[in-house]
Coordinates of C-alpha atoms and ligand atoms in Angstrom, one line a residue:
X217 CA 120.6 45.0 -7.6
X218 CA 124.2 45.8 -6.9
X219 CA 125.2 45.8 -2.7
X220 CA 128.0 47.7 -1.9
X221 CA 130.8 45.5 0.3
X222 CA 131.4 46.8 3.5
X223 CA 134.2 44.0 3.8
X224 CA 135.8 46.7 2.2
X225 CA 135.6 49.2 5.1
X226 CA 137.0 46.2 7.4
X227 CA 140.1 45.4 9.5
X228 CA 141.8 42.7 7.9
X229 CA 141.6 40.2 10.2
X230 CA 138.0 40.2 10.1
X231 CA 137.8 40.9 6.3
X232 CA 137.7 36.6 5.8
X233 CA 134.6 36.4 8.1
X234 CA 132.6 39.1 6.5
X235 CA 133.5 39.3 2.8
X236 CA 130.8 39.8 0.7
X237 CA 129.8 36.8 -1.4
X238 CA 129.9 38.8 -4.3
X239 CA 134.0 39.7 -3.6
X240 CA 135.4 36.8 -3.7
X241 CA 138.4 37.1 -6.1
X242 CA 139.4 39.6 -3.6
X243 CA 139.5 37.7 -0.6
X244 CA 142.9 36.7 1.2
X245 CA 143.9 33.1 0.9
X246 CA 142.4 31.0 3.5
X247 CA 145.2 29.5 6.1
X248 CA 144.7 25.4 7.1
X249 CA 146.9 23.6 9.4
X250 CA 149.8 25.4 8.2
X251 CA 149.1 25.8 4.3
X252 CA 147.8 28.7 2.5
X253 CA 145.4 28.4 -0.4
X254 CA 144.0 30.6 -2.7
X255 CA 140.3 31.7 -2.7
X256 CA 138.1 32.4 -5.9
X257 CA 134.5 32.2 -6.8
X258 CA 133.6 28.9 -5.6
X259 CA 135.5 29.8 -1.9
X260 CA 132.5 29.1 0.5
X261 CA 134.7 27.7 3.5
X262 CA 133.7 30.0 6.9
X263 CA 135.8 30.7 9.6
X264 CA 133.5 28.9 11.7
X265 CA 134.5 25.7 10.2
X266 CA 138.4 27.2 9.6
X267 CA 138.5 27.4 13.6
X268 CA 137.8 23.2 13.9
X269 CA 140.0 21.6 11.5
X270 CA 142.4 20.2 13.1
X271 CA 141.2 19.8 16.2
X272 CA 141.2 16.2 15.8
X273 CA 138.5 15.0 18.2
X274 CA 138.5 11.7 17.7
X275 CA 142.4 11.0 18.6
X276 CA 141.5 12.4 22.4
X277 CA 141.4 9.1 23.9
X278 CA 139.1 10.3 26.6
X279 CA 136.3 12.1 24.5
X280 CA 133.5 10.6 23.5
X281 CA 134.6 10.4 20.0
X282 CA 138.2 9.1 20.8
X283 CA 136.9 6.3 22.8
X284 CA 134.6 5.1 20.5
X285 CA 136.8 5.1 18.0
X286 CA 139.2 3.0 20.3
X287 CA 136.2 0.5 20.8
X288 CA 135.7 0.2 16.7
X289 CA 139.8 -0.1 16.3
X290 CA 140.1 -2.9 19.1
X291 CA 137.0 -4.6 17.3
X292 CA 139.0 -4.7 13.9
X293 CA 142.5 -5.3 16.0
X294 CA 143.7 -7.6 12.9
X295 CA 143.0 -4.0 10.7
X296 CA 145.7 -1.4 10.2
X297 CA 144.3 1.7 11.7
X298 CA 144.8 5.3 10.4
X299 CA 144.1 8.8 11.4
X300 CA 145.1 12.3 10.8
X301 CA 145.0 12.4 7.2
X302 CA 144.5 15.9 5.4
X303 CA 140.7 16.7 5.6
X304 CA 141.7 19.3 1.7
X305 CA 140.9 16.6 -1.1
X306 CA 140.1 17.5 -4.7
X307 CA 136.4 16.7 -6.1
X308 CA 138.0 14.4 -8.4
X309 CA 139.4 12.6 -4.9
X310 CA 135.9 12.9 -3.0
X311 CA 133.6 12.5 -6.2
X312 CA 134.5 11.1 -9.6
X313 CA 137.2 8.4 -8.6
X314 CA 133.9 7.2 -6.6
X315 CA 131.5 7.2 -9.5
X316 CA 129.6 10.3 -8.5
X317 CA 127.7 11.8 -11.5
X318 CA 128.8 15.2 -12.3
X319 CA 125.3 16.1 -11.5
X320 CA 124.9 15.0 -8.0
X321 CA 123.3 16.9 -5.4
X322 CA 126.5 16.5 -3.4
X323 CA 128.8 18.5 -5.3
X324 CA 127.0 21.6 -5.2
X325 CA 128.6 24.4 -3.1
X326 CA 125.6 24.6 -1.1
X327 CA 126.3 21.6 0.4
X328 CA 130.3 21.2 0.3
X329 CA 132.5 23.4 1.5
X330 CA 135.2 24.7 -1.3
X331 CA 138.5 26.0 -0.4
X332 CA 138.7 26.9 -4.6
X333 CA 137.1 25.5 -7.4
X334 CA 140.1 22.4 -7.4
X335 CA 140.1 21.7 -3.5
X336 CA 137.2 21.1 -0.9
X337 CA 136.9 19.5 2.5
X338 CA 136.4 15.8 2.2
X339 CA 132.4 14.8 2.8
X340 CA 133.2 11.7 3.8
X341 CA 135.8 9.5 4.1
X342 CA 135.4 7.1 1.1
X343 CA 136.9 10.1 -0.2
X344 CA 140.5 8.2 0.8
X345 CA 139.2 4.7 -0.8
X346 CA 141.4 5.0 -3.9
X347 CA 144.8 6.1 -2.2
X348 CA 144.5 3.6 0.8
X349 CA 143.8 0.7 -1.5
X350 CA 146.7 1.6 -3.8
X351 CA 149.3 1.5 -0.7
X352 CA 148.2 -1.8 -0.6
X353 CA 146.2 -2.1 2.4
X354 CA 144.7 -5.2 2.9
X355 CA 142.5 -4.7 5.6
X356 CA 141.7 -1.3 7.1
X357 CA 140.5 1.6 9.1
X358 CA 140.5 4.8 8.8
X359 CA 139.0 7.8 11.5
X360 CA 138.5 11.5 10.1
X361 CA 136.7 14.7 10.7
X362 CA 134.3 15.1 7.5
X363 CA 132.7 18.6 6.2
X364 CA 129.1 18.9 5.0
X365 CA 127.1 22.0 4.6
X366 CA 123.6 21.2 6.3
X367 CA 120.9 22.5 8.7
X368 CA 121.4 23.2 12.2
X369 CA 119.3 21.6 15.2
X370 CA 120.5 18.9 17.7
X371 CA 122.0 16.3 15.5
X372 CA 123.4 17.8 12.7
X373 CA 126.5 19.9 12.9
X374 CA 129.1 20.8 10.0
X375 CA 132.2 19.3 11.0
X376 CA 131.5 15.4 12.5
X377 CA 133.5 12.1 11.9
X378 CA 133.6 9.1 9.8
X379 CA 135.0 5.8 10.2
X380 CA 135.6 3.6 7.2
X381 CA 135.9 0.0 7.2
X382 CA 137.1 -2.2 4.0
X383 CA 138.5 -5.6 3.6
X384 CA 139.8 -7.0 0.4
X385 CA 140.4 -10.6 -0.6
X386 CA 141.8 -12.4 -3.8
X387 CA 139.6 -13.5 -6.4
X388 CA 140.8 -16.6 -6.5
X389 CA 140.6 -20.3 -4.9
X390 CA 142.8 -18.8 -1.6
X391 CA 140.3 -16.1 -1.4
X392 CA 137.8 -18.0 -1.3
X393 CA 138.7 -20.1 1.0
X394 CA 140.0 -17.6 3.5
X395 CA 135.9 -16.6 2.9
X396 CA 134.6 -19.8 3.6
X397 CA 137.0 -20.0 6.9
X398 CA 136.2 -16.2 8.2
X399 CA 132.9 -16.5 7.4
X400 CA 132.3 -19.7 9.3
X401 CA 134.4 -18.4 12.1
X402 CA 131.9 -15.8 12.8
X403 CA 128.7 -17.7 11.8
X404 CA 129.6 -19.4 14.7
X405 CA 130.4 -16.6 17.2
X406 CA 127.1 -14.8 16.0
X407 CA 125.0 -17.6 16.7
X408 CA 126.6 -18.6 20.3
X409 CA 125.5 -14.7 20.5
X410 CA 121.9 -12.8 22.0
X411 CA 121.0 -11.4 18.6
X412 CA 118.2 -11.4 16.2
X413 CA 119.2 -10.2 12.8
X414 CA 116.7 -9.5 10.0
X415 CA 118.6 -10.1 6.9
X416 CA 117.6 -9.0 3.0
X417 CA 118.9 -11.6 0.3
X418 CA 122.7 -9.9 -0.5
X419 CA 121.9 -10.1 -4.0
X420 CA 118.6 -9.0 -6.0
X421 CA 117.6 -7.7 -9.3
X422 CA 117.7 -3.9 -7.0
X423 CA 120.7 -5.0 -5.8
X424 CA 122.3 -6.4 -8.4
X425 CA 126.3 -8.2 -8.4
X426 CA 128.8 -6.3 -10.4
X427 CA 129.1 -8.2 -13.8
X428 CA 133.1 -8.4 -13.6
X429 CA 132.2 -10.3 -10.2
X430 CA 132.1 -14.7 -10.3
X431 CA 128.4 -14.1 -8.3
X432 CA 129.4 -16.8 -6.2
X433 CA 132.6 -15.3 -4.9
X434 CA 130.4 -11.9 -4.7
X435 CA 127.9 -13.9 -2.5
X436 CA 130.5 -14.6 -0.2
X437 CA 131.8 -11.2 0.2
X438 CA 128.8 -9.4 0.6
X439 CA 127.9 -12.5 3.8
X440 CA 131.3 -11.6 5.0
X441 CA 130.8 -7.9 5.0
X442 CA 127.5 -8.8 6.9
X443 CA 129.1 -11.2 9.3
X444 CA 131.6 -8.7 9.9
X445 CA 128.9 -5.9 10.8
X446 CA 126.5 -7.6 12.9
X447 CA 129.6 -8.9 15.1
X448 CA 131.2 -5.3 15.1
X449 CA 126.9 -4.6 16.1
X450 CA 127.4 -6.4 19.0
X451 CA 130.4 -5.3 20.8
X452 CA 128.8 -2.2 20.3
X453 CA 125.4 -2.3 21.5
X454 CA 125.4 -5.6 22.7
X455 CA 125.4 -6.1 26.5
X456 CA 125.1 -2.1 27.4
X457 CA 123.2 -1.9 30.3
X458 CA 119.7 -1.1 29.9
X459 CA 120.0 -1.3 26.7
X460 CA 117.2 -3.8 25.6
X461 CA 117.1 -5.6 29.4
X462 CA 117.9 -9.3 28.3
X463 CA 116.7 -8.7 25.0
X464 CA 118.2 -9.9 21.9
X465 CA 119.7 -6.9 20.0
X466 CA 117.8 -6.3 17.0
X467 CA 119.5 -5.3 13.9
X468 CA 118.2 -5.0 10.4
X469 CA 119.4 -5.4 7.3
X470 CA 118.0 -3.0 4.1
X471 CA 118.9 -2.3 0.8
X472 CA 121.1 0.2 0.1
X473 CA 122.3 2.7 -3.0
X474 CA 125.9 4.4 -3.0
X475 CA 127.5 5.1 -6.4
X476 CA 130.9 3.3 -5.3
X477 CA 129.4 -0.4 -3.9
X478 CA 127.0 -2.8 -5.5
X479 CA 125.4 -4.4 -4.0
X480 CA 125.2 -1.8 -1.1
X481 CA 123.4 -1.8 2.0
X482 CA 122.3 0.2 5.2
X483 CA 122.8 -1.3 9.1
X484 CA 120.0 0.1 11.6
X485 CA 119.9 -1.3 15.1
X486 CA 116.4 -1.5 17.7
X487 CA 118.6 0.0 20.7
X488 CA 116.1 2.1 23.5
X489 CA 112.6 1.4 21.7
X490 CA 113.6 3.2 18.4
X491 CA 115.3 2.0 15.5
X492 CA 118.9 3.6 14.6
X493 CA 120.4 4.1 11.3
X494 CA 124.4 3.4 11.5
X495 CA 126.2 3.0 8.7
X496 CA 126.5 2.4 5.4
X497 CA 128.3 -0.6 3.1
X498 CA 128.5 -2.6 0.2
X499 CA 130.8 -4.8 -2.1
X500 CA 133.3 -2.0 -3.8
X501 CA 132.6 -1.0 -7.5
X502 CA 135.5 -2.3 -9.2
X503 CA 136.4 0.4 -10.5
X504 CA 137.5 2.0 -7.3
X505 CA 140.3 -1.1 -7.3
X506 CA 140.8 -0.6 -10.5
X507 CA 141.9 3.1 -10.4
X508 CA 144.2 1.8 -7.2
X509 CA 145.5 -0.5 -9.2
X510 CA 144.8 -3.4 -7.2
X511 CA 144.3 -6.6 -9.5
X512 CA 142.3 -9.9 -9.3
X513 CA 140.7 -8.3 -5.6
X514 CA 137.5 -8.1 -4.2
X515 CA 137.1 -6.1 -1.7
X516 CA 133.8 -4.7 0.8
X517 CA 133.6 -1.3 2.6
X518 CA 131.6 0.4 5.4
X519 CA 131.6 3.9 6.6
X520 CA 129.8 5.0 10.2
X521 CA 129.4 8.7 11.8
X522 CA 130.8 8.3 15.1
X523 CA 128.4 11.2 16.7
X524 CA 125.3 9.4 15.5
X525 CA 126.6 6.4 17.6
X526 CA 128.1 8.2 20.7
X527 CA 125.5 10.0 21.3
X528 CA 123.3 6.9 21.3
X529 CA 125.4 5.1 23.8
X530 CA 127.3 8.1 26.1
X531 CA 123.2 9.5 25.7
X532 CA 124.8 12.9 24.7
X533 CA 121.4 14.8 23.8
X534 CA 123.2 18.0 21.7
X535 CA 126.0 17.7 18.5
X536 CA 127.6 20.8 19.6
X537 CA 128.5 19.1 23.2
X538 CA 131.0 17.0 21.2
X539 CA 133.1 20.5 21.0
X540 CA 132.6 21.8 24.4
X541 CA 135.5 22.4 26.0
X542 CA 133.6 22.5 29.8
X543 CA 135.0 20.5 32.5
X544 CA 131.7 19.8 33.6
X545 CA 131.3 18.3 29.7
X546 CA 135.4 16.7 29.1
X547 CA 135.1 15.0 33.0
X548 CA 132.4 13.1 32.7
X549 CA 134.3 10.6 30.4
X550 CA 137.6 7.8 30.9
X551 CA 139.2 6.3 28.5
X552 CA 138.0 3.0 27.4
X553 CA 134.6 3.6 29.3
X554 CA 131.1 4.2 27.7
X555 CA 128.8 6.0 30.5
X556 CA 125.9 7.4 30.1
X557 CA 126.5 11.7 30.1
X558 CA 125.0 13.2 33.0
X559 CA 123.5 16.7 31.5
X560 CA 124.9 19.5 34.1
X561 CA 121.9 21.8 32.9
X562 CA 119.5 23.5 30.8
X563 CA 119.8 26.8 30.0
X564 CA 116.7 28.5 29.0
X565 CA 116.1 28.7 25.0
X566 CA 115.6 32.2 23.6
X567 CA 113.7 32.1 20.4
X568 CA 114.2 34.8 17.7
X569 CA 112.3 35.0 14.3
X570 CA 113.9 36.6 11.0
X571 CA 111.4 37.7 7.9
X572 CA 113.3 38.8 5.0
X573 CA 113.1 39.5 1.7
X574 CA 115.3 37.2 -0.4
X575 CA 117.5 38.3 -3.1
X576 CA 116.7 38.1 -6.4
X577 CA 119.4 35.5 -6.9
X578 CA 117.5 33.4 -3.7
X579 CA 119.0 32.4 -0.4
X580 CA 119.5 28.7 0.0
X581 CA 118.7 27.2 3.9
X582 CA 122.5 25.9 4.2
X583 CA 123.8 29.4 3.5
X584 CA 121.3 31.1 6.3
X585 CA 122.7 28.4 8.6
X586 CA 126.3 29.1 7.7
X587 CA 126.4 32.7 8.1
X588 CA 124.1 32.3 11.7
X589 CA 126.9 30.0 12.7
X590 CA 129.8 31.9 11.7
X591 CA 127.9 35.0 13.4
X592 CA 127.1 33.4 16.7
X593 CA 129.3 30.3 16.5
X594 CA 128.0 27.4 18.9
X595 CA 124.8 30.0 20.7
X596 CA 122.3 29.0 18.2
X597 CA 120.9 25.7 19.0
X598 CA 118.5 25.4 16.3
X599 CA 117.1 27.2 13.0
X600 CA 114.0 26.2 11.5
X601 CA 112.6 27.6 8.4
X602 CA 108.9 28.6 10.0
X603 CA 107.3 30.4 6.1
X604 CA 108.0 30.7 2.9
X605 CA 106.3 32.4 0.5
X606 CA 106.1 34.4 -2.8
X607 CA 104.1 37.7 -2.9
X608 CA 101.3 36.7 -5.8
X609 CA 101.9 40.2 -7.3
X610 CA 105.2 41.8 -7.4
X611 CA 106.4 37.8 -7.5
X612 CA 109.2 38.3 -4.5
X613 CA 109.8 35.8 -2.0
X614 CA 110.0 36.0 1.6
X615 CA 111.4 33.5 4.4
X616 CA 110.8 34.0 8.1
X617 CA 113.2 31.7 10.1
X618 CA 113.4 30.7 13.8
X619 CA 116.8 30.6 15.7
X620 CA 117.0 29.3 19.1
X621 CA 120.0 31.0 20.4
X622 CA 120.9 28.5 23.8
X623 CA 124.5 27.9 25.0
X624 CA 125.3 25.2 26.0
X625 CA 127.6 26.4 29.4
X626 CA 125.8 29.0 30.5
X627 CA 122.7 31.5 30.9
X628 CA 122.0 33.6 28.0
X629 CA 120.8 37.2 28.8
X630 CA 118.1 39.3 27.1
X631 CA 120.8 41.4 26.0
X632 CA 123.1 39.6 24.8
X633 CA 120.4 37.4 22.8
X634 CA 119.0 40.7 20.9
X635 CA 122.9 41.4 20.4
X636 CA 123.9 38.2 19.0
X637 CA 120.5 38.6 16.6
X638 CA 121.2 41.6 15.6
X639 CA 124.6 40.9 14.6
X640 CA 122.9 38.1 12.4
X641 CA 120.8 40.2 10.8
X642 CA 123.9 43.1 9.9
X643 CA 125.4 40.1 8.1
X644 CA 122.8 38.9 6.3
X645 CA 121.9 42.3 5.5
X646 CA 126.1 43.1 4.0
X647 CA 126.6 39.1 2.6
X648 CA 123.4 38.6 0.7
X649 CA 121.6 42.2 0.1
X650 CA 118.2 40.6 1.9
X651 CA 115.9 43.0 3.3
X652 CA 114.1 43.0 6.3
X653 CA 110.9 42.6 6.4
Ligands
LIG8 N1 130.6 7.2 2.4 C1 129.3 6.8 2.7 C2 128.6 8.0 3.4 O1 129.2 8.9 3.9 C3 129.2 5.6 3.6 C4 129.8 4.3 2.9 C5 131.1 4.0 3.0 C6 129.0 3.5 2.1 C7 131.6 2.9 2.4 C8 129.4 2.4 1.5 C9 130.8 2.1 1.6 O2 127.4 7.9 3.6

């Protein structure tokens, strides 16, 4: 089936929005913070997520964002902390210097965003491990805005930020030491401390010591990593009020898989009845040192999402809120303060379902939610995928999806709401040749 661009027929400032997917040698270099880069079959990068790089969220002392990330940085004050590094990395930066197989899920464009086939936005920020160890950073921290294509409902939004964490020692006698010192230094703190931690051994046959590793000196990093967590644990969740009411904090210990630590493992935390994921870690592959050419080291690293965590402890009940630019949102907060976010209100939800007919080439559910989001930018609150099926006969497949168009300032009218929708629809109609059912 061939679907003729109306792109094409565009003015060219919105030709970058609505180019049709099939068009894109044609398409005019994509512009970020100052640098142009070429497009070419792999581009998938909207102008939704053009408009937020850059905008640096986490350096705003008195967001959300910023003043957790001031919290963590204080924690780690002995750290050297660094921000504001360029979000375009090459897969060979995000992926293989990581140990990511060339098959994983991860490097598929339908859940990165490309610029070109040779430069994406960073997933996560592991994606700097290599270059920060090789300046010879010691001990460090580092706050960015990371990119992943995903679904869209209250706690998952396209552009959110990462802190990593990574401490290296020698491998030697005066590494060891320092180990045994640091790692009695905080023994001791954790224990004069009101927390319960339930702990899995650091090393199994699942979890296995890297064979270049004395398993002794391994033993020690991975404690010291976990010593290091569970008091960074408790300045953050510790004595918030109402938080468990005299309770210990709880935090739990599991097994973990990353292809750039072993052994690895996950951090949750029993804060407000539930437990909370929040973060990942792990003693780093050797190989990552390696290609940083950083000898006779052992290091550990942790990454965290800050908007996972701030919205536990501000009690910010929506992703997109992060972005709002509302008084009513950006004066609730003070630097250095964590209060709980008082909602101003609730604007009623306006549900509209979509039944289409896919293409024969299929529709994935991160590319629906990309081009509702570049449509409507922040009014859709939610999309859920409510059928799917294949007609038994002529062997087509249909999806029906429900968007929640809400915003988050203000009332939405009827109008408006059928306008916004119908917009959606157009696109989907010119971008992927679907047809309505
Ligand atoms: N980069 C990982 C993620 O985004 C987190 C991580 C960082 C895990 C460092 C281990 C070590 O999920």
């Amino acid at each position: 089936m061939t679907v003729a661009c109306s792109a094409a027929r565009l003015p060219r400032h919105l030709f970058r929005t609505l180019q049709c997917r099939r068009c894109y040698s044609t398409r005019a270099p994509v512009s970020l913070l100052g640098q142009q880069y070429p497009t070419d079959s792999m581009t998938n990068i909207t102008s939704a997520i053009i408009d937020k790089v850059g905008r640096n969220l986490y350096m705003n002392p008195s967001h959300p964002l910023g003043i957790l990330q001031s919290l963590i940085s204080s924690h780690f004050h002995n750290f050297n902390s660094m921000v504001g590094l360029n979000p375009v990395v090459s897969p060979a930066r995000n992926f293989d210097d990581l140990g990511f197989p060339p098959d994983h899920p991860g490097r598929a464009a339908t859940d990165s965003y490309y610029i070109n086939k040779d430069l994406m936005l960073r997933t996560h920020t592991s994606a700097h491990e290599v270059e920060t160890f090789a300046r010879g950073e010691r001990q460090w921290l580092l706050s960015a805005d990371v990119y992943r294509r995903d679904e869209i409902d209250a706690s998952h939004y396209p552009v959110f930020h990462q802190m990593e964490g990574a401490r290296v020692f020698s491998a030697d006698a005066v590494g060891r030491a320092e180990l045994e010192d640091d790692n009695a230094r905080l023994s001791h703190h954790l224990a004069r401390s009101n927390i319960v931690i339930e702990d899995v051994p650091h090393i199994t046959a699942s979890n296995p010591p890297q064979d270049v590793h004395d398993p002794v000196l391994a033993e020690l990093v991975a404690l010291n990593l976990k010593l290091s967590l569970n008091s960074l644990m408790l300045t953050l969740f510790g004595d918030r009020a109402g938080a468990n009411e005299g309770e210990p904090l709880r935090v739990r210990w599991i097994e973990a898989y990353f292809p750039f630590t072993t052994p690895s493992y996950e951090v949750e935390v029993f804060f407000r009845g539930k437990w909370l994921e929040i973060l990942g870690c792990g003693v780093v592959q050797q190989q990552t040192l390696d290609r940083a050419r950083v000898p006779d080291s052992i290091s550990w690293a942790f990454g965290l999402g800050l908007e996972r965590i701030a919205m536990i402890l501000f009690s910010i009940p929506d992703i997109r809120l992060f972005w709002s630019q509302d008084p009513r949102f950006i004066s609730q907060f003070t630097a250095g303060q964590i209060n709980t976010f008082k909602p101003y209100s609730k604007y009623p939800a306006c549900y509209k379902d979509l039944s289409f007919w896919l293409p024969q080439t299929g529709l994935h559910d991160n590319d629906f939610c990309d081009l509702v989001r570049d449509t409507v930018g922040d009014l859709v609150q939610d999309v859920v995928l409510i059928d799917s099926f294949t007609h038994p006969k002529t062997n087509r497949s249909s999806k029906c999806y429900r968007i929640n168009y809400c915003s988050m300032d203000r009332s939405l009218s009827n109008d408006e709401a059928n306008s916004v929708h119908a917009q959606v629809i157009s696109n989907l109609k010119d971008k992927f040749g679907v047809e309505i059912r």
